[in-house]
Amino acid sequence: MMFGVLLIYFALLLLILQIMPKVKTNRVNYPEGWELIEPTLRELQAKMREAENDPHDGKRKCEALWPIFKIAHQKSRYIFDLYHRRKEISKELFEFCLDQGYADRNLIAKWKKPGYERLCCLRCMQPRDHNFATTCVCRVPKHLREEKVIECVHCGCKGCASGD
């Protein structure tokens, strides 16, 4: 008799728990090793905010975005180097940084491929963004260029070809 009452009680309790909404918190669980990279990422985020709020008087429309692209590249390269080159952070922390938007997952995926180790941004390799369906001028190796000083229109890069 007592066992049947307990069984009904637990069944009702499970039913109530399934109906009630789960409590969500805004707190993020940071993986182990986060405290090592957090100061650098916070510093880069502060630079990003400063670049976003910087007045762009006297600059061309495209030049106003160049500092933002540069800082985004720095953040992604920092996390990429920590995981792939120096092996100082765990895979869990690397994936956490990608999921939280601290680094560009697609840009890092390109850096792993041969010929794209120094790619500055994804727009520079997309043919639809350029004349004659080619890649950006910054992707041309320096020894093959006619002009020696060149800046990319999209991100301000002066050369990200792997052969440089």
Short mmCIF file of C-alpha atoms in Angstrom, two decimals:
data_model
loop_
_atom_site.label_atom_id
_atom_site.label_comp_id
_atom_site.label_asym_id
_atom_site.label_seq_id
_atom_site.Cartn_x
_atom_site.Cartn_y
_atom_site.Cartn_z
CA MET A 1 0.00 0.00 0.00
CA MET A 2 2.72 2.44 1.02
CA PHE A 3 4.79 1.51 -2.03
CA GLY A 4 1.86 2.30 -4.35
CA VAL A 5 1.40 5.75 -2.79
CA LEU A 6 5.10 6.53 -3.19
CA LEU A 7 5.00 5.37 -6.80
CA ILE A 8 2.04 7.65 -7.57
CA TYR A 9 3.76 10.55 -5.77
CA PHE A 10 6.93 10.17 -7.84
CA ALA A 11 4.91 9.82 -11.06
CA LEU A 12 3.10 13.10 -10.29
CA LEU A 13 6.39 14.76 -9.41
CA LEU A 14 7.92 13.71 -12.74
CA LEU A 15 4.83 14.94 -14.58
CA ILE A 16 5.07 18.34 -12.87
CA LEU A 17 8.79 18.61 -13.66
CA GLN A 18 8.12 17.89 -17.33
CA ILE A 19 5.40 20.55 -17.53
CA MET A 20 7.29 23.29 -15.70
CA PRO A 21 9.64 25.37 -17.82
CA LYS A 22 13.34 25.00 -17.24
CA VAL A 23 15.06 27.87 -15.53
CA LYS A 24 17.66 29.44 -17.79
CA THR A 25 20.48 31.49 -16.43
CA ASN A 26 22.61 34.00 -18.28
CA ARG A 27 25.75 32.73 -16.62
CA VAL A 28 28.19 31.06 -18.97
CA ASN A 29 30.39 28.25 -17.71
CA TYR A 30 33.89 29.08 -18.87
CA PRO A 31 36.16 26.12 -19.61
CA GLU A 32 39.46 25.52 -17.89
CA GLY A 33 42.19 27.87 -19.09
CA TRP A 34 39.84 30.78 -19.83
CA GLU A 35 41.54 32.96 -17.23
CA LEU A 36 44.78 32.75 -19.26
CA ILE A 37 43.33 34.21 -22.47
CA GLU A 38 40.61 36.44 -21.04
CA PRO A 39 42.75 39.59 -20.50
CA THR A 40 43.98 39.60 -24.09
CA LEU A 41 40.49 38.99 -25.49
CA ARG A 42 39.04 41.76 -23.29
CA GLU A 43 41.75 44.13 -24.49
CA LEU A 44 41.00 43.29 -28.13
CA GLN A 45 37.26 43.76 -27.49
CA ALA A 46 37.96 47.20 -26.02
CA LYS A 47 40.00 48.08 -29.13
CA MET A 48 37.11 46.84 -31.27
CA ARG A 49 34.62 49.07 -29.45
CA GLU A 50 36.98 52.00 -29.83
CA ALA A 51 37.37 51.32 -33.57
CA GLU A 52 33.59 51.03 -34.01
CA ASN A 53 32.99 54.36 -32.23
CA ASP A 54 35.89 56.14 -33.93
CA PRO A 55 34.68 58.98 -36.19
CA HIS A 56 35.42 58.34 -39.84
CA ASP A 57 35.51 61.94 -41.04
CA GLY A 58 37.81 62.41 -44.01
CA LYS A 59 38.05 58.68 -44.74
CA ARG A 60 36.59 56.82 -47.65
CA LYS A 61 33.55 54.69 -46.87
CA CYS A 62 35.54 51.47 -47.14
CA GLU A 63 38.48 52.81 -45.08
CA ALA A 64 36.25 53.28 -42.04
CA LEU A 65 35.90 49.50 -41.68
CA TRP A 66 39.58 48.63 -42.03
CA PRO A 67 40.45 48.88 -38.30
CA ILE A 68 37.49 46.64 -37.46
CA PHE A 69 38.64 43.98 -39.94
CA LYS A 70 42.18 44.23 -38.58
CA ILE A 71 41.10 43.67 -34.97
CA ALA A 72 38.78 40.80 -35.92
CA HIS A 73 41.73 39.21 -37.72
CA GLN A 74 43.95 39.72 -34.64
CA LYS A 75 41.42 37.99 -32.36
CA SER A 76 41.03 35.03 -34.68
CA ARG A 77 44.78 34.71 -35.24
CA TYR A 78 45.45 34.87 -31.49
CA ILE A 79 43.09 31.98 -30.75
CA PHE A 80 44.27 30.01 -33.80
CA ASP A 81 47.93 30.33 -32.76
CA LEU A 82 47.21 29.35 -29.16
CA TYR A 83 45.49 26.14 -30.23
CA HIS A 84 47.17 25.02 -33.45
CA ARG A 85 50.70 26.39 -33.22
CA ARG A 86 51.61 26.72 -29.53
CA LYS A 87 49.16 24.07 -28.20
CA GLU A 88 48.52 26.14 -25.06
CA ILE A 89 44.72 25.84 -24.89
CA SER A 90 42.45 22.81 -24.90
CA LYS A 91 40.10 21.79 -27.70
CA GLU A 92 37.19 22.54 -25.36
CA LEU A 93 38.37 26.13 -24.83
CA PHE A 94 39.07 26.55 -28.55
CA GLU A 95 35.53 25.40 -29.45
CA PHE A 96 34.10 27.61 -26.70
CA CYS A 97 35.84 30.66 -28.19
CA LEU A 98 34.49 29.84 -31.64
CA ASP A 99 30.95 29.23 -30.35
CA GLN A 100 30.93 32.46 -28.33
CA GLY A 101 32.11 34.52 -31.32
CA TYR A 102 35.58 35.42 -30.05
CA ALA A 103 37.06 34.14 -33.34
CA ASP A 104 35.85 33.60 -36.90
CA ARG A 105 35.33 29.86 -37.46
CA ASN A 106 35.33 30.14 -41.27
CA LEU A 107 38.51 32.19 -41.42
CA ILE A 108 40.31 29.73 -39.15
CA ALA A 109 39.11 26.86 -41.35
CA LYS A 110 40.71 28.58 -44.36
CA TRP A 111 44.00 29.12 -42.49
CA LYS A 112 44.32 25.34 -42.14
CA LYS A 113 44.30 24.87 -45.93
CA PRO A 114 47.48 25.20 -48.01
CA GLY A 115 47.78 28.54 -49.76
CA TYR A 116 45.55 30.36 -47.28
CA GLU A 117 47.81 30.42 -44.20
CA ARG A 118 48.00 34.23 -44.18
CA LEU A 119 44.51 35.08 -45.47
CA CYS A 120 43.38 38.45 -44.08
CA CYS A 121 39.60 38.14 -44.52
CA LEU A 122 37.12 35.95 -46.35
CA ARG A 123 36.00 38.73 -48.70
CA CYS A 124 39.43 38.83 -50.33
CA MET A 125 39.10 35.31 -51.71
CA GLN A 126 35.49 35.48 -52.94
CA PRO A 127 35.38 36.05 -56.71
CA ARG A 128 31.89 37.58 -56.63
CA ASP A 129 33.21 40.65 -54.78
CA HIS A 130 35.83 41.53 -57.42
CA ASN A 131 36.08 42.55 -61.05
CA PHE A 132 36.53 39.80 -63.62
CA ALA A 133 35.59 37.09 -61.06
CA THR A 134 39.08 36.89 -59.57
CA THR A 135 40.41 37.23 -56.05
CA CYS A 136 41.63 40.41 -54.37
CA VAL A 137 44.88 42.14 -55.30
CA CYS A 138 46.28 41.44 -51.82
CA ARG A 139 46.24 37.71 -52.69
CA VAL A 140 48.83 38.28 -55.46
CA PRO A 141 52.41 37.53 -54.33
CA LYS A 142 54.58 40.64 -54.00
CA HIS A 143 57.12 39.56 -56.62
CA LEU A 144 54.35 39.27 -59.25
CA ARG A 145 52.83 42.70 -58.63
CA GLU A 146 53.37 45.60 -60.97
CA GLU A 147 52.89 48.17 -58.21
CA LYS A 148 54.83 47.57 -55.02
CA VAL A 149 52.52 49.38 -52.55
CA ILE A 150 48.94 48.20 -52.73
CA GLU A 151 46.07 48.14 -50.22
CA CYS A 152 43.01 45.96 -50.45
CA VAL A 153 39.80 47.93 -50.89
CA HIS A 154 37.84 45.62 -48.58
CA CYS A 155 40.05 45.37 -45.50
CA GLY A 156 43.19 47.46 -46.06
CA CYS A 157 45.50 44.45 -46.28
CA LYS A 158 48.85 45.06 -47.97
CA GLY A 159 49.45 41.45 -48.90
CA CYS A 160 48.29 38.11 -47.56
CA ALA A 161 49.55 35.73 -50.25
CA SER A 162 51.23 32.65 -48.81
CA GLY A 163 54.26 33.01 -51.07
CA ASP A 164 55.31 36.40 -49.66
#
